[in-house]
XYZ file of C-alpha atoms in Angstrom:
606
model
C -10.970 28.234 12.206
C -10.957 26.876 15.642
C -9.547 23.706 17.082
C -10.174 22.031 20.574
C -7.166 20.060 21.890
C -7.796 17.568 25.518
C -5.367 16.796 27.522
C -2.826 16.646 24.249
C 0.971 17.850 23.967
C 1.319 21.622 23.091
C 5.053 19.649 21.549
C 5.595 16.713 20.098
C 8.590 14.324 22.581
C 11.426 12.967 21.071
C 11.456 9.683 19.899
C 11.475 7.685 22.696
C 14.325 4.447 23.575
C 12.270 1.699 22.373
C 11.163 3.138 19.157
C 14.887 4.229 18.017
C 16.144 0.940 18.769
C 13.005 -0.636 16.197
C 14.257 -2.094 12.756
C 10.357 -2.176 11.465
C 10.245 1.938 12.186
C 9.319 2.676 9.008
C 5.842 0.622 9.564
C 4.628 3.705 11.547
C 6.609 6.037 10.915
C 5.518 9.757 9.878
C 8.096 10.705 6.902
C 8.166 14.758 5.936
C 8.664 15.356 2.670
C 12.173 18.742 2.228
C 12.377 20.647 -0.638
C 15.590 21.404 -0.414
C 15.320 24.959 -2.728
C 12.194 25.869 -1.407
C 13.015 24.732 2.537
C 15.310 27.278 4.028
C 18.312 28.999 2.422
C 21.481 28.926 4.418
C 24.043 31.574 2.538
C 21.106 34.272 1.328
C 21.195 33.215 -2.485
C 17.670 33.332 -2.654
C 17.608 29.418 -2.676
C 17.062 26.443 0.114
C 20.475 24.341 0.735
C 21.516 21.306 2.609
C 23.115 24.232 5.207
C 19.795 25.784 5.478
C 17.837 22.446 6.176
C 20.977 21.185 8.197
C 19.618 24.664 10.579
C 16.319 24.251 10.720
C 16.420 20.058 12.016
C 15.185 21.083 15.327
C 11.907 22.766 13.840
C 11.939 19.069 12.205
C 12.532 17.589 15.587
C 9.803 19.769 17.395
C 6.909 18.692 14.872
C 7.485 15.342 15.950
C 8.275 13.277 12.261
C 10.571 10.490 12.490
C 12.042 11.038 9.431
C 13.343 13.828 6.661
C 12.379 13.217 3.029
C 15.224 15.164 0.829
C 14.270 15.970 -2.931
C 17.125 16.175 -5.322
C 20.530 17.627 -4.785
C 22.308 16.329 -6.906
C 24.956 17.496 -9.790
C 22.351 18.990 -12.129
C 22.011 21.316 -14.934
C 18.695 21.800 -12.528
C 15.949 21.379 -16.160
C 13.801 20.104 -14.285
C 14.128 21.173 -10.934
C 17.600 17.956 -9.496
C 14.869 15.354 -11.023
C 18.195 15.760 -14.479
C 21.216 14.258 -12.210
C 24.823 14.614 -13.910
C 26.941 12.938 -10.750
C 25.134 10.381 -8.454
C 27.767 11.056 -6.349
C 28.377 15.050 -5.749
C 26.018 17.703 -4.546
C 25.070 20.444 -6.484
C 27.431 23.196 -5.924
C 23.660 25.320 -5.543
C 23.476 22.635 -2.580
C 26.189 22.836 -0.560
C 29.069 20.167 -1.008
C 29.259 16.993 -0.060
C 30.628 17.991 3.412
C 27.254 19.809 4.063
C 25.442 16.879 3.339
C 28.084 14.335 5.306
C 26.779 17.062 8.535
C 23.217 17.142 7.393
C 22.825 13.401 8.364
C 24.763 13.477 11.575
C 22.646 16.533 12.978
C 19.224 14.087 12.004
C 21.124 10.978 13.616
C 21.875 13.383 16.705
C 18.597 14.524 17.297
C 16.280 11.309 16.365
C 15.364 11.848 12.532
C 16.088 9.729 10.051
C 17.530 10.352 6.309
C 16.354 8.816 3.611
C 17.306 11.023 0.415
C 15.355 10.813 -3.751
C 17.666 8.782 -6.389
C 16.416 8.685 -9.431
C 17.093 5.543 -11.793
C 14.692 5.890 -14.390
C 16.843 9.299 -16.661
C 19.748 11.180 -16.355
C 20.913 14.450 -17.051
C 22.118 14.848 -20.288
C 25.084 16.470 -18.733
C 25.697 13.407 -17.455
C 29.200 11.727 -18.296
C 27.662 8.207 -19.726
C 25.409 9.907 -22.187
C 27.982 12.718 -23.407
C 30.748 10.204 -23.936
C 27.780 7.956 -25.881
C 27.114 11.367 -28.095
C 30.779 11.669 -29.039
C 31.310 7.938 -29.775
C 28.411 8.132 -32.591
C 26.018 5.096 -33.966
C 27.880 1.891 -32.753
C 29.345 3.080 -29.450
C 29.260 1.283 -27.173
C 27.659 3.632 -24.592
C 25.046 4.404 -26.213
C 23.710 0.365 -25.459
C 23.361 2.371 -22.162
C 20.763 4.526 -23.098
C 17.754 3.976 -25.589
C 19.069 5.137 -28.843
C 16.661 3.496 -32.202
C 17.232 5.147 -36.009
C 14.484 6.631 -37.015
C 11.496 6.156 -39.316
C 11.150 7.133 -42.506
C 13.583 7.781 -45.700
C 15.811 9.307 -44.225
C 14.948 8.470 -40.457
C 13.381 11.632 -39.389
C 10.356 10.187 -37.613
C 10.795 9.576 -33.958
C 11.348 5.420 -34.021
C 7.938 5.068 -31.891
C 4.581 7.300 -31.528
C 5.786 7.171 -27.209
C 5.388 10.943 -25.893
C 6.405 12.419 -23.178
C 5.220 12.921 -19.474
C 5.552 16.669 -20.352
C 4.049 16.684 -23.129
C 5.577 16.142 -26.946
C 7.853 13.167 -28.265
C 9.682 11.381 -25.792
C 12.267 10.860 -28.480
C 14.966 13.898 -29.839
C 17.080 13.635 -32.612
C 20.549 13.799 -32.023
C 23.526 15.078 -34.850
C 26.884 13.006 -35.598
C 29.796 13.774 -34.883
C 30.424 15.011 -38.612
C 27.172 17.024 -37.957
C 25.051 14.654 -40.207
C 20.990 14.281 -39.078
C 21.982 10.735 -36.359
C 19.894 8.832 -34.263
C 17.103 9.869 -31.648
C 17.224 8.509 -27.555
C 14.329 7.931 -25.278
C 13.158 10.788 -22.713
C 10.138 9.965 -21.457
C 10.807 13.256 -19.340
C 12.599 16.239 -20.170
C 14.464 15.922 -23.535
C 17.451 17.101 -21.137
C 16.568 13.423 -19.396
C 17.452 10.792 -21.810
C 16.404 7.444 -20.771
C 18.459 4.368 -18.809
C 18.530 0.974 -20.713
C 18.322 -1.312 -17.824
C 18.355 -4.310 -20.416
C 22.655 -3.358 -20.082
C 24.341 -4.341 -16.636
C 26.591 -1.443 -16.794
C 23.474 0.200 -15.273
C 22.735 -2.140 -12.510
C 26.190 -2.279 -11.911
C 26.114 1.682 -11.703
C 22.930 2.104 -9.212
C 24.755 -0.419 -6.529
C 27.363 1.593 -6.265
C 25.441 4.735 -5.805
C 23.752 3.441 -3.107
C 26.556 2.080 -0.721
C 27.606 5.169 -1.826
C 24.809 7.086 0.190
C 24.441 3.814 2.562
C 28.220 4.583 3.510
C 27.688 7.918 4.615
C 25.133 7.522 6.719
C 21.409 7.519 5.092
C 18.505 5.896 5.937
C 16.727 5.505 2.759
C 15.243 6.316 -0.972
C 12.988 7.882 -2.201
C 12.324 6.065 -5.802
C 11.682 8.370 -8.310
C 9.320 6.788 -11.075
C 10.390 3.480 -9.800
C 7.622 2.327 -12.136
C 8.755 3.198 -15.593
C 12.811 1.182 -15.848
C 11.735 -1.628 -17.615
C 10.402 -1.036 -21.225
C 8.232 -4.237 -23.322
C 10.412 -5.832 -25.489
C 11.165 -4.022 -29.022
C 9.306 -0.506 -27.845
C 5.848 -1.218 -29.605
C 3.462 1.713 -30.782
C 0.637 2.470 -28.163
C -1.728 2.839 -31.489
C -3.484 6.998 -30.139
C -2.292 10.545 -29.177
C -2.644 12.551 -25.510
C -1.352 8.730 -24.419
C -0.494 9.881 -20.395
C -0.584 13.496 -17.596
C 1.807 12.970 -15.079
C 0.699 11.227 -12.054
C -0.959 9.423 -14.580
C -1.902 5.182 -13.758
C -2.608 4.585 -17.204
C -1.108 1.305 -18.432
C 1.154 1.973 -20.796
C 4.551 -0.439 -22.671
C 6.885 1.524 -20.618
C 5.318 2.076 -17.064
C 4.824 -0.910 -14.100
C 6.695 -4.089 -16.512
C 7.020 -6.705 -14.722
C 10.451 -6.912 -14.860
C 11.153 -3.456 -12.424
C 10.705 -6.457 -9.942
C 13.912 -8.384 -9.722
C 15.229 -4.374 -9.745
C 14.399 -4.415 -6.268
C 15.092 -7.585 -5.534
C 18.916 -6.743 -6.338
C 18.645 -3.763 -4.444
C 17.056 -5.538 -1.183
C 19.676 -7.935 -0.735
C 21.984 -4.370 -1.230
C 19.598 -2.458 1.740
C 19.829 -5.564 4.151
C 23.238 -6.129 4.192
C 23.343 -2.280 5.966
C 20.052 -3.105 8.338
C 22.120 -4.688 11.945
C 19.061 -6.275 11.692
C 20.317 -8.809 8.862
C 23.489 -7.831 9.586
C 24.320 -8.133 13.047
C 28.193 -8.166 13.040
C 27.703 -3.688 11.812
C 27.236 -2.111 15.520
C 23.779 0.070 15.488
C 24.688 3.429 14.326
C 28.087 2.832 12.802
C 27.688 5.060 9.830
C 27.872 8.521 10.508
C 26.162 8.879 13.517
C 23.501 6.767 11.903
C 20.385 5.108 14.387
C 19.388 1.465 14.764
C 16.901 0.277 12.656
C 16.385 -1.054 8.668
C 17.546 0.548 5.888
C 14.747 1.386 2.854
C 13.210 2.102 -0.098
C 10.303 3.753 -0.934
C 8.525 3.536 -4.323
C 7.386 6.224 -6.245
C 5.066 3.993 -8.392
C 1.587 5.509 -10.197
C 0.532 2.177 -10.975
C -3.236 1.562 -12.493
C -3.872 -0.607 -9.632
C -3.672 -0.690 -5.531
C -2.574 -4.379 -6.820
C -0.341 -3.849 -8.426
C 1.170 -0.975 -6.140
C 1.583 -4.077 -4.063
C 3.288 -6.179 -5.815
C 6.482 -3.763 -5.676
C 6.460 -4.142 -1.536
C 6.507 -8.054 -1.545
C 9.445 -9.320 1.301
C 11.819 -9.282 -0.629
C 11.531 -6.537 -2.767
C 10.866 -2.158 -1.312
C 9.027 -1.549 1.930
C 7.116 0.746 1.094
C 5.566 2.613 -1.822
C 3.503 6.132 -1.895
C -0.787 5.876 -1.654
C -1.329 8.050 -4.935
C -5.313 6.611 -5.174
C -5.751 8.053 -1.463
C -4.159 11.144 -2.516
C -6.004 11.236 -5.404
C -9.363 10.303 -4.059
C -12.354 13.092 -3.573
C -13.703 14.989 -0.399
C -16.518 12.128 0.050
C -16.851 9.731 2.767
C -18.147 6.705 0.578
C -14.420 7.374 -2.220
C -12.460 7.114 0.733
C -13.928 4.656 2.656
C -13.710 2.274 -0.027
C -9.703 3.517 -1.185
C -9.271 2.792 3.082
C -10.489 -1.222 2.623
C -8.873 -1.555 -0.952
C -5.660 0.105 0.581
C -5.146 -1.978 3.235
C -6.535 -5.071 1.906
C -3.748 -5.499 -0.731
C -0.822 -3.697 1.908
C -1.905 -6.636 4.369
C -1.482 -9.223 1.350
C 2.120 -8.652 0.420
C 3.193 -7.468 4.518
C 3.534 -4.385 3.721
C 2.067 -1.416 5.548
C -0.263 0.920 3.997
C 0.960 4.607 3.716
C -0.696 7.503 3.724
C -0.372 11.603 2.040
C -2.223 14.006 0.420
C 0.719 16.337 -0.763
C 4.130 16.908 -2.449
C 6.140 18.252 -4.896
C 4.229 16.905 -8.022
C 0.662 18.236 -6.618
C -1.651 21.386 -5.662
C -1.376 21.792 -1.697
C -4.465 19.824 -0.644
C -5.138 22.985 1.368
C -6.449 24.338 -1.963
C -7.679 21.445 -3.678
C -9.859 20.363 -1.324
C -11.766 23.909 -1.720
C -12.742 23.552 -5.016
C -16.375 21.238 -5.934
C -15.822 17.052 -5.293
C -16.818 15.689 -8.441
C -19.462 12.623 -7.866
C -19.029 9.224 -6.487
C -21.315 6.507 -7.337
C -20.655 4.138 -4.127
C -18.817 1.630 -7.786
C -16.356 3.644 -10.052
C -13.722 5.082 -8.465
C -13.319 9.107 -9.392
C -9.624 10.385 -9.775
C -10.208 14.080 -8.152
C -7.604 16.035 -10.565
C -4.124 17.152 -8.690
C -2.863 19.962 -10.974
C -5.414 22.698 -10.051
C -5.073 26.697 -11.894
C -7.272 28.243 -9.635
C -7.491 29.078 -5.969
C -11.091 27.350 -5.003
C -12.567 28.341 -1.361
C -9.402 29.489 0.652
C -11.807 29.026 4.109
C -13.411 26.151 2.966
C -10.109 24.366 1.612
C -8.120 24.509 4.702
C -11.103 23.117 6.791
C -11.081 20.225 5.174
C -7.213 20.171 4.911
C -7.183 20.050 8.653
C -10.135 17.665 9.000
C -8.500 15.275 6.250
C -5.507 15.130 8.262
C -6.587 14.117 11.171
C -8.113 11.393 9.284
C -4.525 10.639 7.507
C -2.467 10.263 10.829
C -5.358 8.055 12.112
C -4.820 5.545 9.756
C -2.982 2.758 10.296
C 0.972 2.744 8.762
C 3.093 5.337 7.590
C 2.462 9.063 7.100
C 4.499 11.685 4.522
C 3.569 14.663 4.779
C 4.938 17.425 2.422
C 6.539 20.588 4.053
C 4.446 23.744 4.558
C 1.204 21.969 5.001
C 1.816 21.545 8.629
C 1.397 25.911 7.965
C -1.943 24.824 6.407
C -0.136 26.627 3.350
C -2.000 26.941 0.129
C -0.609 26.820 -3.619
C 0.112 29.553 -4.580
C -2.183 29.101 -7.914
C -1.392 33.339 -9.190
C 2.237 33.709 -10.335
C 3.262 35.182 -13.507
C 4.243 33.528 -16.249
C 7.491 34.675 -15.846
C 9.227 33.702 -12.851
C 7.494 29.782 -13.334
C 9.881 27.048 -13.839
C 8.583 23.958 -14.191
C 9.831 22.927 -17.552
C 6.762 21.104 -18.491
C 4.835 24.585 -18.389
C 7.036 25.464 -21.122
C 6.102 22.221 -23.535
C 2.794 23.791 -25.027
C 1.125 19.067 -25.442
C 2.661 19.135 -22.483
C 0.704 18.969 -18.706
C -0.385 22.290 -17.044
C 2.559 22.856 -16.081
C 1.606 24.825 -12.152
C 3.980 22.609 -10.212
C 5.316 25.789 -8.862
C 2.516 26.885 -6.839
C 3.650 24.279 -4.273
C 6.349 24.767 -4.386
C 6.940 28.589 -3.326
C 9.626 28.538 -0.536
C 7.801 28.213 2.806
C 7.874 31.485 5.796
C 10.024 30.902 8.956
C 9.478 34.784 10.346
C 8.466 38.054 9.679
C 5.576 40.341 7.823
C 7.643 40.522 4.443
C 9.006 38.671 1.898
C 10.967 36.291 2.119
C 9.856 35.113 5.762
C 13.091 34.537 7.541
C 13.555 32.414 4.545
C 17.653 32.808 4.468
C 20.122 34.925 6.436
C 18.849 38.414 4.548
C 16.250 40.317 4.767
C 14.561 41.890 1.872
C 16.229 39.515 -0.730
C 13.837 37.238 -3.497
C 13.141 33.839 -3.498
C 14.095 32.467 -6.393
C 10.217 32.195 -6.250
C 8.112 34.695 -4.826
C 6.262 34.593 -1.948
C 3.050 36.216 -1.544
C 2.262 39.083 0.952
C 0.194 37.184 2.607
C 1.782 34.287 3.836
C 3.249 36.487 7.291
C -0.112 34.982 9.610
C 1.373 31.576 7.607
C 4.698 31.151 9.185
C 5.911 29.121 11.461
C 6.555 32.376 14.301
C 3.161 33.642 13.921
C 1.725 30.434 14.630
C 3.733 29.370 17.464
C 1.554 28.694 20.488
C -1.428 29.475 19.172
C -3.803 26.659 19.586
C -6.145 27.524 16.806
C -2.817 27.133 14.340
C -2.808 24.719 11.851
C 0.680 24.136 13.592
C -0.264 23.945 16.394
C -2.362 20.989 15.623
C 0.216 19.296 13.893
C 2.118 19.019 16.465
C -0.372 17.787 18.655
C -2.261 15.180 16.299
C 1.772 13.776 15.574
C 2.376 13.126 18.893
C -0.972 12.116 20.021
C -0.457 9.646 17.188
C 2.946 8.257 18.735
C 1.619 8.351 22.525
C -1.453 6.201 22.082
C -1.109 2.568 21.843
C -4.175 2.528 18.997
C -2.677 4.176 16.773
C 0.607 4.060 14.818
C 0.913 0.560 13.190
C -1.269 -2.065 12.400
C -3.482 -4.395 9.455
C -6.831 -2.880 9.586
C -9.985 -0.633 11.418
C -13.001 -1.296 12.589
C -15.759 0.643 10.869
C -18.887 2.037 12.686
C -22.158 3.295 11.993
C -22.662 6.438 11.161
C -24.613 8.527 9.356
C -23.579 9.561 5.202
C -21.767 11.626 4.768
C -19.777 10.663 7.560
C -16.282 8.173 8.657
C -15.983 6.632 11.624
C -13.621 4.155 12.783
C -12.391 2.548 15.568
C -8.153 0.721 16.191
C -7.541 -1.046 19.633
C -4.487 -1.865 21.000
C -2.163 -4.793 19.965
C -1.287 -5.401 23.417
C -4.372 -7.489 24.550
C -3.306 -6.242 28.408
C -3.945 -2.441 27.635
C -7.386 -1.624 26.758
C -7.313 1.588 25.551
C -8.818 2.238 22.140
C -9.237 4.793 19.831
C -12.243 6.196 17.598
C -11.729 8.810 14.658
C -14.795 10.785 13.629
C -14.900 12.723 10.697
C -18.307 14.632 8.883
C -17.124 15.496 5.674
C -20.905 17.014 5.144
C -21.132 21.117 4.846
C -23.411 20.405 7.740
C -23.334 19.649 11.315
C -24.132 15.465 12.027
C -25.369 14.707 14.921
C -24.352 10.993 16.290
C -24.010 8.729 19.841
C -20.356 10.062 21.762
C -17.884 7.829 20.919
C -15.888 8.501 24.240
C -13.916 11.217 25.601
C -12.870 13.742 22.492
C -8.893 14.269 22.329
C -8.906 16.341 19.477
C -10.450 18.244 17.002
C -9.336 19.735 13.483
C -12.084 22.504 14.181
C -14.553 23.312 16.790
C -15.148 20.723 19.810
C -17.762 18.197 18.720
C -21.374 19.729 20.852
C -23.670 18.154 23.161
C -27.066 17.806 21.365
C -29.558 15.911 23.154
C -31.792 12.788 21.760
C -31.116 9.054 21.580
C -29.475 7.557 18.209
C -29.948 3.818 17.161
C -31.297 2.790 20.709
C -27.847 4.268 22.321
C -29.035 5.688 25.478
C -25.938 7.562 25.853
C -25.245 10.990 25.103
C -25.126 12.575 21.810
C -23.058 14.959 19.742
C -22.424 17.047 16.982
C -19.973 17.229 14.668
C -18.999 20.577 12.945
C -19.562 20.391 8.668
C -16.310 19.238 7.787
C -13.859 18.542 10.537
C -12.399 15.612 12.458
C -11.848 14.407 15.974
C -10.091 11.571 17.801
C -11.699 10.448 20.941
C -10.363 7.917 23.682
C -12.151 5.485 24.890
C-alpha cells in the first residue's frame, strides 16, 4: 500500500481565527465520533472514560477535525451500551463525573474543538425514575401516560397490544407485573425491553427534554446528535402492520412508528432552544461565555433513517435541525454510477432546504468500511438504488478493503458539505469479525429473532502504542480492554503510523489539512461532473470567491484495473500510487495523459 503526497502538509493546523468565528461552522465541519468506552482509558480499568478522552484531545486537534461527537456517557445500566439512559443529567461512574465532563468541554474548547453530545429522546432505561415509579403505581398511574402502556389482547390480555416488532428482534412489547403480583399491562420498546419508549404526546416529556437541552448547553456543549430522531412520534392508535420481519437496524422502510410528521414540531421547539444559546440569534451572549465555549451556533444532528433522502431533508428545514446523517450514502456500493446518483440526490435534497449535505462511511452501528469494501460489490443497474450490506460477519479481502476505504475517504472529504469520521477509521482499522461469542455485548446478538448482533466488531478499543494489547489504551500495560483487541493491530497503532508517509493516519491528516486550506473545498452546494471513463468519477469544484481562480478536481477509479484519462492538473494527494504519465490523446485533448491505479482517488489543483 502506498500513497503520494505533493505539497501536502504532514499534519493539520489549528482552526484559523476566521473559521473559529464563523457562526455556521457546521456547514463544512469534519466531525469525529468518539465511542467513549473504546477511545481511551484514563484509570486503567479496561473501560474507556471521559478523562481518557480529555487526555487524547490533542491528537484530535492534530488530526485536524473541527468537532468531537461523544456517544452516550450518561448514568445507565448499560443494557445497550449507554443508549438506555437512567439519568440524563448525570455521568455514569464508569465514565467519570460531571466534573470530568466539564473539564473535557473546557479542554476541547481551549484546543479549538467543539463538543457534540448524544441525546437519546426516543426511549430511556427501565431504571429511569419515571418508569420505575410508573411500574410501582400500577394501572391508572399518571406516570404511565409518559410511556406507552396498553392492555394486551386475548381473553386475559395475554397477547401484545399490536404486532409491532423490536428492532432488536422479538415483540416490541413486554408485559408488566402488577404491584399485587398479577399479570399487568404491556409497555412499548422499539429496541431492548430495558428501553421503554417515551410517549411524546405527553407535555411532561417535552418539558423534560427542553430542560435536558439547556442543562448541557449551560455546561458549554456545542450541540447534540439526536438518536433515533425519526422515532419519537407513533401513528395514532398504534395500528398493526400485518406482517412479520418488519424492520432491521438501520432500515429505511416506512413504518407507523418511524418518520411520522409529528416529529417536526418537536424539532422546531428544540431549534428555538438552540438559538437561545447561539450568538447569531442572541447577540447578548458573549462569545465563549460558557465553559470557555467557542463562538458559533449550537446545533443538532439527526440520526434519521428515512425511506428517502428527500424525507431526511424535511428534518433540516430552516426552523428545525441543522444536519442529518446521510445513511443512503453510507449504504451505497462501491460503484461509480451508484455513487454519482446518491451524490446528486443528496445535494439536490439538501439545497432545497438550505442545509449542507453530510457524508459518512462508518459509525458505531455498522461494520467498518475498511472491511465492508473488501466484499463483492452488489450489482447496480443504473436506476434502482442498491443498498450494500452494513453488518458483515466475514473479514473479506483486507488489502482490497483498505485500498478502497482510503479512496472512499478522499472522495468523501472532497464533496461539498460536512463529513463525519468514526474513531479508528483514520488508522485503517478493520472490523473484528472473529470475536468469541462469550465476549460479545451487543444486546441484539442475544435475541435469536433480531439482528446479526455483530456491532461489537466496530467497537473494539483502538490501538495507541506498543506491540501488544491493550496498545496504550489505558495507563496500565497488560490489562485487558473491555473487548479484546487483535494481536495483529500493533502496526496499526497511532504510534506506528505517525510520521509514516504511506500510513492511513498520515493520509487523513494530509487530506483534512488540504480540505481546510484549499478555497474550493469544504462548504458548497454542488459539483461539476467531468467526462470520465466507465467506472471512474471525476468532478470539479471552484472557489466561491470570484477573485480566487484556484480550482480543484477529484478523480476516483472504482474499477479493478488502471484507467487512463487526461491529467486534470497538478497532483495534490493520492490515496494510493501516484498517477503515471501515459502517451496519447484523450477525447481530442492534446494534453498529457495519466493512468490512475485501481481503486484509487487523486486530488488535483487546477
